[in-house]
Amino acid sequence: YDAWLGTLEGTGKGTIEGAGAWFGTVIVNEQHEVIESARAEWCKAAEELYGIQPSVSQTAGEGASGLLLGTFGSSALLDEALGPDASSAVTGPEGFLIRADRERRRIAVGAKTPAGVLYGVFHLLRLLRTGAVPEELNAVENPVNGLRMINQWDNMDGSIERGYAGKSIFYENNRITENLDRIRDYARLLASTGINAIAINNVNVHRYETMLLTKEYLPDVAKIAAVFRAYAIKLFLSINYASPLEIGGLSTADPLDPNVRAWWKSTAADVYAAIPDFGGFLVKADSENRPGPFTYGRDHADGSNMLAEALQPYGGLVIWRCFVYNCKQDWRDRQTDRARAAYDHFMPLDGRFLDNVILQIKNGPMDFQVREPVSPLFGGLEATNQVIEFQITQEYTGQQRHLCYLVPQWKEVLDFDTYAKGEGSPVKRIVDGSMFGSRHSGFAAVSNIGDDTNWTGHLLAQANLYGFGRLAWNPELSAEEISREWIRQTFGAEEQVVRTVMGMLMDSWSIYESYTAPLGVGWMVNPDHHYGPNVDGYEYSKWGTYHFADCHGIGVDRTVATGTGYTAQYKGRNAEVYESPADCPDELLLFFHHVPYTHRLHSGKTVIQHIYNTHFEGVERADGLKEAWAGLAGSLPDELHGQVAERLAHQAVHAREWRDIINTYFYRKSGIADEQGRTIY
Ligand code: GCU
């Protein structure tokens, strides 16, 4: 339950020499709820890690030992301990400095704001939990991204859209829960990774959720906001674009209608009266049957700017999602290409959004598949605030029953060169705001937690939640480093455990990819719930997600020469590389091209043989995960070991289902036998 903030029995306790002197006292002289959270986190951890209950004092003499906490200038002792360069080293409001003084056995954590102090304390704990000794504790950190946001897809009936870890911790029976303790513990977990914003309801806003903006529900929303505020996390709400109709008594939601504009202004006033530091609105509009400005012949700039004006007096933000496409497509229509949609809708609007509007763009052009190219809106839009949206919840990557550590996937996306300003224009420089000098920018992701005791269903899926926060703070961290941090804090320092779990995590995305949809083509899942193989599940449906397999070949032709022209949405070399079947990277070949089964990949294999090989190997590798974990029995508490073992056993069986259905399907379509004569049905 404590995840990476806890301590497993027998790991790490009391291992620091002189811990009593270093950690016996906390000196803090500011009254601020976030600093109070920082102090409380420290005291709780000191007890768990070292069996020390630190005494708290407001003042101390020159030579005092212990932990000094505070904002710059809050005490002369702190400023002296941090040294003269402290305020220049910490560049922004959320950065911090940690300085150790070996002689005095004193550690100072300082920042410009209470939030920075909180991040500093969590970082200090991370360092100690991962084996640092107090003498060496010197660190300066500044977050790379401004907005580091979590999106809950929780509904007020207690269900969670695409949730695989139990029910909502926020709602039950169409009310906000009274159990704020669980929410507080979630806030602690999030803040410890550096998250600073959260939208607490599903982007699909239904009847009850629409009413969160009303005076009946706002007092309860304010209670949740207060819990998050103590951890420096701003609260946002997803809103229903049709609210003026549904709860406002108006006959239209037209963004240019004066009554609609007035209604949103007065609603914003109500929200800010209840929650003065409210973050703003997250909006899914004109997307998958949700209402939006299109109904009134207006565009997304009209729609979002109207909301932005209402929030602007309070410093609120409108986060407007770009997941807009035709979800009622005719599968017979080969010209409409869902991959093109976001770019086609939003590129013409670049520069028209007010500066408190941010576009939230999914990492790929489709929908969080195990493999897709990067959305061409990154590098396309130049004059618009942007955040990248990832999906921590594993909708298409095994639903937390299969192991799939997603940090390596996110790293690839962030490092992708968009050529927006020529070579060396990676996505991470766009979403951190530096490439185009955006006023607001950052990361958002769909959470993977629910009320399961271990939060994420699959215990090892905690690494994805942890990893998202860490990557949002600093995209330069490697996937290995993040996994090592997470493992050491969660399972302790035993080398065999660290090595084994890290190996499992680092291989898991590639394993999952190998036995599911091949070469970037995506989908092949059962409709609706999206779990398990169904090659033609979406082939003749309205959702725009096709693979076009026939007896000759497979893949989607998205070229300019003969296909949908999608490749032209990329810049520079990317457009050329994707346009050419000879140059296109193997892993995306079927996303961009329709090729014969006998087409030879760069790997030297034909497409059909690649499909067979990867699916056979994938099952072996899934078995390997199970065996690797079995080797840790006895090194971890039985209960924890058992729950993961159970999921890995299911994964191994389910990987066979994937293998056999995919291999059989393509064997029957192509009539080409496996070179190695393995069993295909
Ligand atoms: C996917 C997902 C939906 C979700 C949507 C979105 O399509 O399956 O459940 O609502 O993404 O991101 O809005």
XYZ file of C-alpha atoms and ligand atoms in Angstrom:
694
model
C 0.000 0.000 0.000
C 2.792 2.465 0.791
C 4.331 1.616 -2.590
C 7.697 3.343 -3.041
C 7.149 5.429 0.079
C 7.119 2.415 2.373
C 9.768 0.148 3.715
C 9.607 -3.591 3.386
C 10.429 -5.390 6.581
C 14.134 -6.090 6.685
C 15.143 -3.683 3.942
C 17.138 -0.604 4.702
C 16.215 -0.087 8.326
C 18.803 1.570 10.573
C 21.615 1.243 8.085
C 23.084 4.693 8.499
C 25.810 5.330 10.983
C 25.030 8.166 13.346
C 21.485 8.440 12.041
C 20.389 9.836 15.389
C 22.669 12.839 15.062
C 21.864 13.495 11.425
C 18.155 12.971 11.667
C 17.197 13.415 15.324
C 15.957 16.975 14.932
C 13.990 18.876 12.313
C 14.439 22.619 12.399
C 11.705 24.494 10.602
C 10.326 27.910 11.433
C 7.672 28.533 8.782
C 3.971 28.043 9.059
C 2.768 26.705 5.743
C 0.690 23.653 5.028
C 3.003 22.387 2.290
C 6.044 22.767 4.522
C 4.091 20.994 7.211
C 3.526 18.118 4.751
C 7.251 18.065 4.057
C 8.022 17.901 7.747
C 5.454 15.165 8.317
C 6.840 13.088 5.435
C 10.291 13.393 6.852
C 9.257 12.409 10.377
C 7.229 9.431 9.149
C 10.089 8.161 7.022
C 12.726 8.726 9.716
C 10.729 6.515 12.002
C 10.214 3.822 9.377
C 13.744 3.893 8.025
C 15.796 4.494 11.145
C 13.435 4.045 14.054
C 13.917 7.691 14.983
C 11.154 10.047 16.019
C 12.697 13.414 15.255
C 12.008 16.296 17.598
C 10.800 19.422 15.847
C 12.114 22.829 16.755
C 11.756 26.315 15.356
C 15.175 27.611 16.176
C 18.608 26.200 16.685
C 22.060 27.448 17.525
C 24.957 27.786 15.112
C 26.371 24.322 15.544
C 23.076 22.410 15.648
C 22.793 19.111 13.842
C 19.698 17.680 12.166
C 17.537 18.571 9.198
C 16.922 22.219 8.317
C 13.895 22.885 6.136
C 12.519 26.044 4.619
C 12.314 28.637 1.915
C 15.236 30.919 1.234
C 15.405 33.772 3.708
C 13.200 32.067 6.260
C 16.119 31.715 8.652
C 19.710 32.900 8.715
C 20.839 29.449 9.766
C 19.200 27.840 6.714
C 20.634 30.422 4.328
C 24.077 29.918 5.741
C 23.800 26.149 5.485
C 22.686 26.357 1.866
C 25.536 28.645 0.889
C 25.660 31.887 -1.081
C 24.830 30.412 -4.490
C 21.562 28.835 -3.392
C 19.126 31.201 -5.002
C 20.948 31.273 -8.301
C 21.199 27.466 -8.433
C 17.480 27.112 -7.956
C 16.110 28.653 -11.113
C 12.371 28.263 -10.741
C 9.682 28.179 -8.095
C 9.669 24.401 -7.783
C 13.397 23.696 -7.697
C 15.362 22.933 -4.542
C 18.801 22.540 -3.076
C 20.055 19.917 -0.641
C 23.309 20.524 1.221
C 25.001 18.319 3.793
C 27.504 19.477 6.382
C 29.599 16.532 7.493
C 31.087 18.172 10.578
C 27.878 19.435 12.012
C 25.915 16.423 10.830
C 23.387 18.708 9.339
C 21.347 18.581 6.142
C 19.652 21.645 4.725
C 16.815 21.565 2.220
C 15.901 24.939 0.758
C 13.786 26.297 -2.079
C 12.064 29.416 -3.306
C 8.624 28.140 -2.393
C 7.064 25.619 -0.014
C 6.425 23.336 -3.004
C 10.150 23.285 -3.699
C 10.814 22.372 -0.066
C 8.375 19.463 -0.336
C 10.033 18.182 -3.530
C 13.392 18.580 -1.811
C 12.335 16.431 1.126
C 10.923 13.749 -1.154
C 14.131 13.793 -3.150
C 16.177 13.512 0.021
C 14.147 10.471 0.991
C 14.604 8.987 -2.471
C 18.359 9.421 -2.173
C 18.466 7.854 1.278
C 16.211 4.992 0.255
C 18.398 4.259 -2.732
C 21.551 4.035 -0.697
C 23.016 7.541 -0.417
C 24.955 8.356 2.750
C 24.225 11.680 4.463
C 27.724 13.078 3.919
C 27.200 12.936 0.173
C 23.843 14.608 0.066
C 24.334 17.490 -2.259
C 21.794 18.063 -4.948
C 20.232 20.816 -6.997
C 17.140 20.037 -8.996
C 14.804 22.114 -11.103
C 11.889 20.495 -12.906
C 12.198 20.570 -16.673
C 8.444 20.713 -17.298
C 6.033 23.235 -15.847
C 2.835 21.214 -15.894
C 3.149 17.650 -14.585
C -0.364 16.409 -14.559
C -2.397 13.305 -13.847
C -5.809 12.691 -15.426
C -8.182 10.463 -13.524
C -10.754 8.758 -15.725
C -12.974 8.183 -12.685
C -16.765 8.319 -12.874
C -18.970 9.287 -9.969
C -20.669 5.896 -9.889
C -17.322 4.581 -8.682
C -16.252 2.987 -11.946
C -13.094 3.994 -13.772
C -12.974 4.184 -17.544
C -10.132 1.908 -18.616
C -9.326 1.271 -14.969
C -7.703 -2.043 -14.081
C -7.059 -1.644 -10.385
C -10.449 -1.646 -8.715
C -12.943 1.106 -8.120
C -12.466 4.838 -7.804
C -10.834 6.217 -4.666
C -12.686 9.488 -5.313
C -16.349 8.596 -5.770
C -19.032 6.169 -4.822
C -22.774 6.172 -5.462
C -22.577 9.401 -7.411
C -21.087 11.333 -4.500
C -17.583 12.332 -3.576
C -16.183 9.898 -1.045
C -15.758 10.772 2.581
C -12.595 8.699 2.806
C -10.097 11.463 2.245
C -7.277 9.423 3.793
C -6.863 7.297 0.720
C -6.849 10.418 -1.443
C -4.233 11.949 0.837
C -2.013 8.911 0.430
C -2.425 9.175 -3.314
C -1.451 12.845 -3.135
C 1.670 11.830 -1.221
C 2.632 9.269 -3.833
C 2.082 11.729 -6.663
C 3.909 14.617 -5.003
C 6.845 12.360 -4.218
C 7.398 11.927 -7.951
C 6.888 15.626 -8.669
C 3.301 15.720 -9.953
C 1.747 19.175 -9.524
C -1.721 18.949 -11.103
C -4.636 16.522 -11.268
C -7.986 16.386 -13.052
C -10.199 14.301 -10.816
C -12.941 13.162 -13.198
C -13.152 11.316 -16.491
C -12.780 13.301 -19.706
C -16.100 11.745 -20.717
C -18.280 13.871 -18.466
C -21.686 12.339 -17.832
C -24.721 13.484 -15.908
C -23.432 13.569 -12.332
C -19.926 14.689 -13.236
C -21.397 17.626 -15.129
C -22.836 18.764 -11.803
C -19.430 18.968 -10.096
C -19.488 22.623 -11.169
C -22.655 23.322 -9.219
C -23.038 24.688 -5.726
C -24.338 21.337 -4.599
C -21.076 19.543 -5.325
C -18.454 22.288 -5.133
C -18.050 22.095 -1.345
C -17.063 18.433 -1.699
C -14.764 19.182 -4.611
C -13.182 21.842 -2.405
C -12.415 19.198 0.215
C -10.474 17.182 -2.327
C -8.720 20.310 -3.543
C -7.636 20.965 0.048
C -6.104 17.503 0.338
C -4.091 18.013 -2.843
C -3.183 21.606 -1.949
C -1.240 20.385 1.069
C 0.947 18.474 -1.412
C 1.275 21.367 -3.874
C -1.011 19.709 -6.412
C -3.592 21.842 -8.225
C -7.008 20.471 -8.858
C -8.703 20.576 -12.277
C -12.107 19.347 -13.423
C -13.053 17.786 -16.727
C -16.087 19.658 -17.978
C -18.976 18.887 -20.269
C -19.070 21.307 -23.170
C -22.849 21.167 -23.089
C -23.035 22.285 -19.443
C -24.928 25.492 -20.285
C -27.688 23.252 -21.633
C -27.515 20.507 -19.058
C -27.128 22.488 -15.863
C -27.395 26.115 -16.983
C -30.947 26.135 -18.246
C -29.865 27.655 -21.567
C -30.993 26.459 -24.964
C -27.541 26.485 -26.560
C -23.874 25.944 -25.752
C -22.711 28.040 -28.727
C -19.402 29.570 -27.658
C -20.200 32.852 -29.381
C -23.592 33.256 -27.737
C -23.471 36.059 -25.129
C -25.607 34.135 -22.644
C -23.338 31.112 -22.900
C -20.299 33.290 -22.345
C -21.933 34.938 -19.345
C -22.918 31.555 -17.930
C -19.347 30.251 -18.040
C -18.089 33.460 -16.454
C -20.471 33.162 -13.574
C -19.726 29.441 -13.222
C -16.010 30.199 -13.089
C -16.731 32.746 -10.363
C -18.580 30.093 -8.339
C -15.757 27.605 -8.757
C -13.099 30.096 -7.688
C -15.193 31.211 -4.726
C -15.078 27.600 -3.525
C -11.501 26.832 -4.632
C -9.395 29.985 -4.972
C -6.413 28.155 -6.476
C -8.467 25.981 -8.850
C -6.325 24.865 -11.803
C -8.847 24.997 -14.630
C -10.828 22.866 -17.054
C -9.836 19.779 -19.013
C -12.001 19.421 -22.115
C -12.837 16.568 -24.462
C -15.031 18.207 -27.080
C -16.318 17.000 -30.452
C -14.651 13.701 -29.750
C -16.241 10.273 -29.566
C -19.770 11.628 -29.358
C -19.004 14.281 -26.751
C -20.534 17.703 -27.414
C -18.442 20.590 -28.663
C -18.336 23.751 -30.719
C -18.812 21.923 -34.050
C -22.519 21.629 -33.278
C -22.767 25.394 -33.689
C -20.504 25.663 -36.708
C -17.669 27.002 -34.520
C -14.146 25.666 -34.318
C -11.943 24.561 -31.444
C -10.306 27.959 -31.084
C -13.728 29.582 -30.624
C -14.686 26.866 -28.171
C -11.592 26.923 -26.006
C -11.033 30.675 -26.074
C -14.513 31.256 -24.706
C -13.701 29.084 -21.673
C -10.254 30.642 -21.383
C -11.797 34.101 -21.089
C -13.974 32.903 -18.250
C -10.992 31.485 -16.347
C -8.506 34.191 -17.240
C -9.285 36.619 -14.343
C -8.328 33.869 -11.889
C -5.249 32.574 -13.685
C -7.052 29.348 -14.684
C -6.114 27.176 -17.646
C -8.114 25.463 -20.359
C -6.547 22.160 -21.330
C -8.175 21.188 -24.598
C -7.656 17.677 -25.939
C -6.757 17.044 -29.571
C -8.217 13.535 -29.660
C -10.689 14.564 -32.346
C -11.531 12.243 -35.236
C -14.465 10.753 -37.084
C -15.600 7.786 -34.995
C -18.394 6.951 -37.429
C -16.286 6.170 -40.414
C -17.344 3.708 -43.099
C -14.712 0.972 -43.347
C -15.258 0.909 -47.100
C -13.979 4.488 -47.331
C -10.227 4.170 -47.895
C -9.580 7.902 -48.065
C -10.517 8.878 -44.531
C -7.559 8.221 -42.274
C -8.008 8.540 -38.540
C -4.267 9.090 -38.100
C -4.549 12.363 -40.001
C -7.410 13.759 -37.989
C -5.811 15.629 -35.074
C -3.355 17.401 -37.346
C -5.989 18.246 -39.934
C -8.230 19.730 -37.244
C -5.695 21.660 -35.195
C -2.881 22.777 -37.501
C -5.018 25.416 -39.215
C -5.752 26.892 -35.772
C -2.106 27.304 -34.730
C -1.677 30.764 -33.225
C -5.374 31.386 -32.648
C -5.570 30.147 -29.061
C -5.446 32.489 -26.070
C -2.383 32.119 -23.925
C -4.164 30.291 -21.112
C -5.275 27.554 -23.528
C -3.095 24.455 -23.780
C -3.639 21.709 -26.332
C -3.252 18.221 -24.870
C -1.968 15.883 -27.571
C -1.779 12.110 -27.295
C 1.723 10.789 -27.907
C 0.660 9.088 -31.129
C -1.897 9.855 -33.840
C -4.146 6.883 -32.999
C -4.713 5.832 -29.415
C -1.991 4.585 -27.065
C -1.136 1.483 -29.078
C 1.850 -0.640 -28.125
C 3.610 0.969 -31.086
C 2.705 4.043 -33.117
C 4.661 6.885 -34.615
C 4.801 10.210 -32.766
C 1.929 12.609 -33.368
C 2.957 15.021 -36.114
C 1.312 17.858 -34.197
C 4.561 17.863 -32.200
C 6.761 19.866 -34.464
C 3.784 21.026 -36.508
C 2.282 23.492 -34.024
C 4.590 26.397 -33.311
C 2.456 29.108 -31.778
C 0.302 27.079 -29.408
C 0.837 25.866 -25.836
C 1.083 22.075 -25.750
C 1.236 19.192 -23.310
C 1.887 15.610 -24.296
C -0.616 13.002 -23.109
C 0.557 9.517 -22.191
C -1.550 6.632 -20.919
C -0.231 5.087 -17.747
C -3.268 2.866 -17.476
C -2.517 -0.085 -19.753
C -5.606 -0.071 -21.939
C -3.828 -1.497 -24.989
C -0.732 -2.806 -23.281
C -2.060 -5.661 -21.193
C -4.466 -4.001 -18.775
C -2.188 -4.509 -15.789
C -2.527 -8.264 -16.153
C 0.453 -8.359 -18.479
C 3.688 -6.706 -17.450
C 4.507 -3.695 -19.582
C 6.897 -1.061 -18.262
C 6.075 1.952 -20.391
C 8.919 4.324 -19.563
C 11.073 3.045 -22.476
C 8.181 3.743 -24.860
C 7.720 7.264 -23.489
C 11.453 7.899 -23.723
C 11.417 7.016 -27.412
C 8.589 9.443 -28.013
C 10.313 12.238 -26.091
C 13.611 11.716 -27.900
C 11.996 11.595 -31.338
C 13.417 14.273 -33.594
C 10.599 16.275 -35.166
C 12.891 18.389 -37.375
C 10.671 21.315 -36.386
C 13.685 23.601 -36.461
C 15.925 21.266 -38.384
C 17.860 18.368 -36.925
C 17.924 18.328 -33.138
C 14.297 19.280 -32.429
C 13.130 16.485 -30.135
C 9.623 16.240 -28.763
C 10.892 16.807 -25.217
C 12.121 20.300 -26.148
C 8.709 21.139 -27.559
C 6.720 19.910 -24.586
C 9.034 21.583 -22.082
C 8.226 24.847 -23.846
C 11.808 25.724 -24.750
C 11.681 25.183 -28.507
C 8.972 27.727 -29.238
C 9.018 29.691 -25.984
C 5.561 28.463 -24.989
C 4.029 30.020 -21.917
C 2.533 26.757 -20.671
C 3.696 23.245 -21.447
C 4.429 19.886 -19.946
C 3.194 16.351 -19.449
C -0.189 14.786 -18.716
C -1.110 11.131 -18.329
C -4.067 8.935 -17.611
C -3.624 7.359 -14.193
C -3.498 3.620 -13.573
C -4.712 3.542 -9.973
C -7.838 2.379 -8.222
C -8.814 1.181 -4.787
C -6.860 -2.093 -4.993
C -4.561 -2.355 -1.987
C -1.491 -2.164 -4.184
C -3.031 0.782 -6.122
C -2.290 -0.522 -9.628
C -3.598 -4.102 -9.732
C -0.305 -5.468 -11.000
C 2.206 -4.546 -8.335
C 4.923 -3.956 -10.914
C 2.661 -1.474 -12.728
C 3.439 0.937 -9.899
C 6.687 1.513 -11.765
C 4.725 3.189 -14.563
C 3.047 5.683 -12.243
C 6.330 6.404 -10.523
C 8.171 6.600 -13.825
C 5.734 9.028 -15.365
C 6.211 11.526 -12.551
C 9.980 11.202 -12.627
C 10.131 11.602 -16.399
C 7.865 14.642 -16.279
C 10.264 16.156 -13.753
C 13.313 15.243 -15.800
C 13.011 13.605 -19.234
C 16.772 13.038 -19.286
C 16.533 10.278 -16.685
C 16.971 6.898 -18.321
C 14.363 4.149 -18.140
C 16.927 2.002 -16.311
C 17.688 4.680 -13.728
C 14.006 5.192 -13.054
C 13.391 1.478 -12.717
C 16.347 1.095 -10.378
C 15.086 3.913 -8.177
C 11.649 2.410 -8.058
C 12.844 -1.104 -7.310
C 15.208 -0.037 -4.546
C 12.559 2.053 -2.838
C 9.905 -0.612 -3.232
C 11.792 -3.848 -2.698
C 15.063 -2.842 -1.046
C 18.676 -3.165 -2.063
C 19.258 -6.871 -2.482
C 21.251 -7.084 -5.692
C 19.547 -10.152 -7.106
C 16.127 -8.569 -6.641
C 17.208 -5.308 -8.228
C 18.866 -6.989 -11.175
C 16.051 -9.430 -11.821
C 13.172 -6.970 -11.560
C 15.022 -4.425 -13.647
C 15.633 -6.999 -16.364
C 11.974 -7.933 -16.333
C 10.782 -4.337 -16.530
C 13.192 -3.348 -19.252
C 12.240 -6.305 -21.479
C 8.524 -6.178 -20.889
C 7.393 -3.662 -23.519
C 9.251 -5.495 -26.251
C 7.836 -8.812 -25.059
C 4.286 -7.498 -25.098
C 4.793 -6.037 -28.555
C 6.233 -9.276 -29.873
C 3.134 -11.401 -29.301
C 0.483 -8.766 -30.106
C -0.244 -6.720 -33.267
C 2.849 -6.753 -35.486
C 5.023 -4.007 -36.982
C 3.068 -0.977 -35.801
C -0.264 -1.921 -37.336
C -2.029 -1.760 -33.960
C -5.402 -2.920 -32.601
C -6.280 -6.597 -33.244
C -7.992 -6.536 -29.862
C -11.494 -7.452 -28.809
C -13.855 -4.527 -29.350
C -15.033 -2.403 -26.409
C -12.953 -3.785 -23.558
C -9.806 -4.087 -25.681
C -8.397 -7.132 -23.906
C -7.145 -10.163 -25.739
C -6.607 -10.961 -29.429
C -9.200 -10.456 -32.132
C -7.478 -9.761 -35.431
C -10.586 -8.562 -37.233
C -12.269 -7.177 -34.137
C -12.158 -3.644 -35.529
C -11.659 -4.444 -39.206
C -15.175 -3.731 -40.439
C -16.192 -1.220 -37.785
C -16.673 2.524 -37.746
C -13.643 3.425 -35.628
C -11.070 3.953 -38.371
C -8.652 1.306 -37.112
C -7.898 -1.159 -39.889
C -5.058 -3.465 -40.937
C -6.351 -4.370 -44.438
C -4.919 -7.898 -44.393
C -5.825 -10.040 -47.414
C -4.237 -13.085 -49.031
C -1.385 -11.010 -50.484
C -0.382 -8.633 -47.764
C -1.143 -6.341 -44.879
C -0.777 -2.751 -43.653
C -2.170 0.729 -44.136
C -0.911 2.785 -47.048
C -0.414 6.232 -45.575
C 1.959 7.478 -48.240
C 1.509 10.585 -50.353
C 2.244 8.610 -53.511
C -0.503 6.024 -53.269
C -2.165 6.285 -49.866
C -3.835 8.703 -47.486
C -1.044 11.268 -47.571
C -0.482 11.141 -43.838
C 3.318 11.009 -44.199
C 3.236 14.605 -45.415
C 2.268 15.737 -41.918
C 5.871 15.130 -40.835
C 8.758 17.481 -41.352
C 12.131 17.078 -43.003
C 13.677 13.663 -43.126
C 10.781 12.050 -41.246
C 8.408 12.638 -44.162
C 10.864 11.000 -46.552
C 11.741 8.069 -44.317
C 8.117 7.216 -43.601
C 7.100 7.650 -47.239
C 9.525 5.002 -48.430
C 8.883 1.302 -47.699
C 12.612 0.729 -48.091
C 13.572 3.314 -45.453
C 10.656 3.080 -43.034
C 11.765 1.577 -39.703
C 10.669 -2.068 -39.427
C 8.660 -1.541 -36.264
C 6.399 0.971 -38.050
C 6.311 -0.578 -41.487
C 2.677 -1.682 -41.415
C 1.555 1.608 -39.935
C 2.753 3.396 -43.068
C 2.679 0.797 -45.827
C 0.644 -2.028 -47.269
C 3.178 -4.688 -48.244
C 3.177 -8.307 -49.402
C 3.848 -10.963 -46.773
C 7.064 -11.714 -48.626
C 8.380 -8.151 -48.227
C 11.827 -8.260 -46.661
C 12.446 -6.198 -43.551
C 15.747 -4.535 -42.662
C 16.179 -7.447 -40.298
C 16.428 -9.739 -43.343
C 13.227 -11.587 -42.431
C 10.071 -11.516 -44.506
C 7.032 -9.906 -42.922
C 5.287 -13.253 -42.512
C 8.333 -14.939 -40.994
C 8.771 -11.969 -38.667
C 5.206 -12.412 -37.484
C 5.723 -16.102 -36.785
C 9.114 -15.667 -35.137
C 8.153 -12.845 -32.841
C 4.996 -14.590 -31.736
C 6.805 -17.820 -30.896
C 9.597 -15.932 -29.164
C 7.161 -13.711 -27.332
C 5.620 -16.695 -25.591
C 9.045 -17.993 -24.584
C 9.998 -14.598 -23.278
C 6.735 -14.340 -21.321
C 7.600 -17.694 -19.780
C 11.002 -16.216 -19.006
C 9.390 -13.407 -17.014
C 7.508 -15.941 -14.966
C 10.657 -17.963 -14.288
C 12.747 -14.935 -13.423
C 10.183 -13.902 -10.856
C 9.943 -17.435 -9.484
C 13.651 -17.160 -8.718
C 12.851 -14.364 -6.248
C 10.612 -16.484 -4.039
C 11.993 -16.181 -0.545
C 13.668 -12.848 -1.271
C 10.373 -10.972 -1.080
C 7.393 -11.193 1.269
C 5.266 -14.159 0.209
C 2.114 -12.182 -0.334
C 3.766 -9.688 -2.673
C 5.627 -12.397 -4.481
C 2.465 -14.439 -4.878
C 0.325 -11.704 -6.392
C 2.864 -10.935 -9.097
C 3.488 -14.629 -9.760
C -0.218 -15.076 -10.377
C -0.327 -12.286 -12.959
C 2.772 -13.535 -14.739
C 1.275 -17.012 -14.937
C -1.839 -15.576 -16.545
C 0.300 -13.539 -18.926
C 2.179 -16.622 -20.067
C -1.066 -18.457 -20.835
C -2.652 -15.437 -22.489
C 0.458 -14.829 -24.610
C -0.159 -18.299 -26.102
C -3.677 -17.249 -27.002
C -2.277 -14.213 -28.780
C 0.418 -16.245 -30.513
C -1.895 -18.921 -31.800
C -4.642 -16.619 -32.989
C -2.307 -14.219 -34.782
C -0.120 -16.907 -36.310
C -3.078 -18.983 -37.417
C -4.840 -15.988 -38.888
C -1.844 -15.046 -41.035
C -1.033 -18.595 -41.991
C -4.569 -19.049 -43.261
C -4.578 -15.700 -45.061
C -1.181 -16.071 -46.693
C -0.874 -19.826 -47.113
C 2.832 -19.434 -46.360
C 4.253 -21.977 -43.956
C 6.596 -21.230 -41.080
C 10.201 -21.845 -42.187
C 10.823 -23.629 -38.941
C 7.771 -25.844 -39.166
C 6.431 -24.953 -35.720
C 2.828 -25.677 -34.820
C 0.341 -23.298 -36.344
C -3.296 -24.271 -36.256
C -9.766 5.798 -25.924
C -10.439 5.035 -24.836
C -11.642 5.736 -24.326
C -11.291 7.165 -23.959
C -10.641 7.852 -25.120
C -10.121 9.230 -24.798
O -10.546 5.786 -27.081
O -10.776 3.756 -25.298
O -12.130 5.039 -23.222
O -12.408 7.867 -23.563
O -9.539 7.118 -25.531
O -8.909 9.364 -24.655
O -10.879 10.176 -24.696
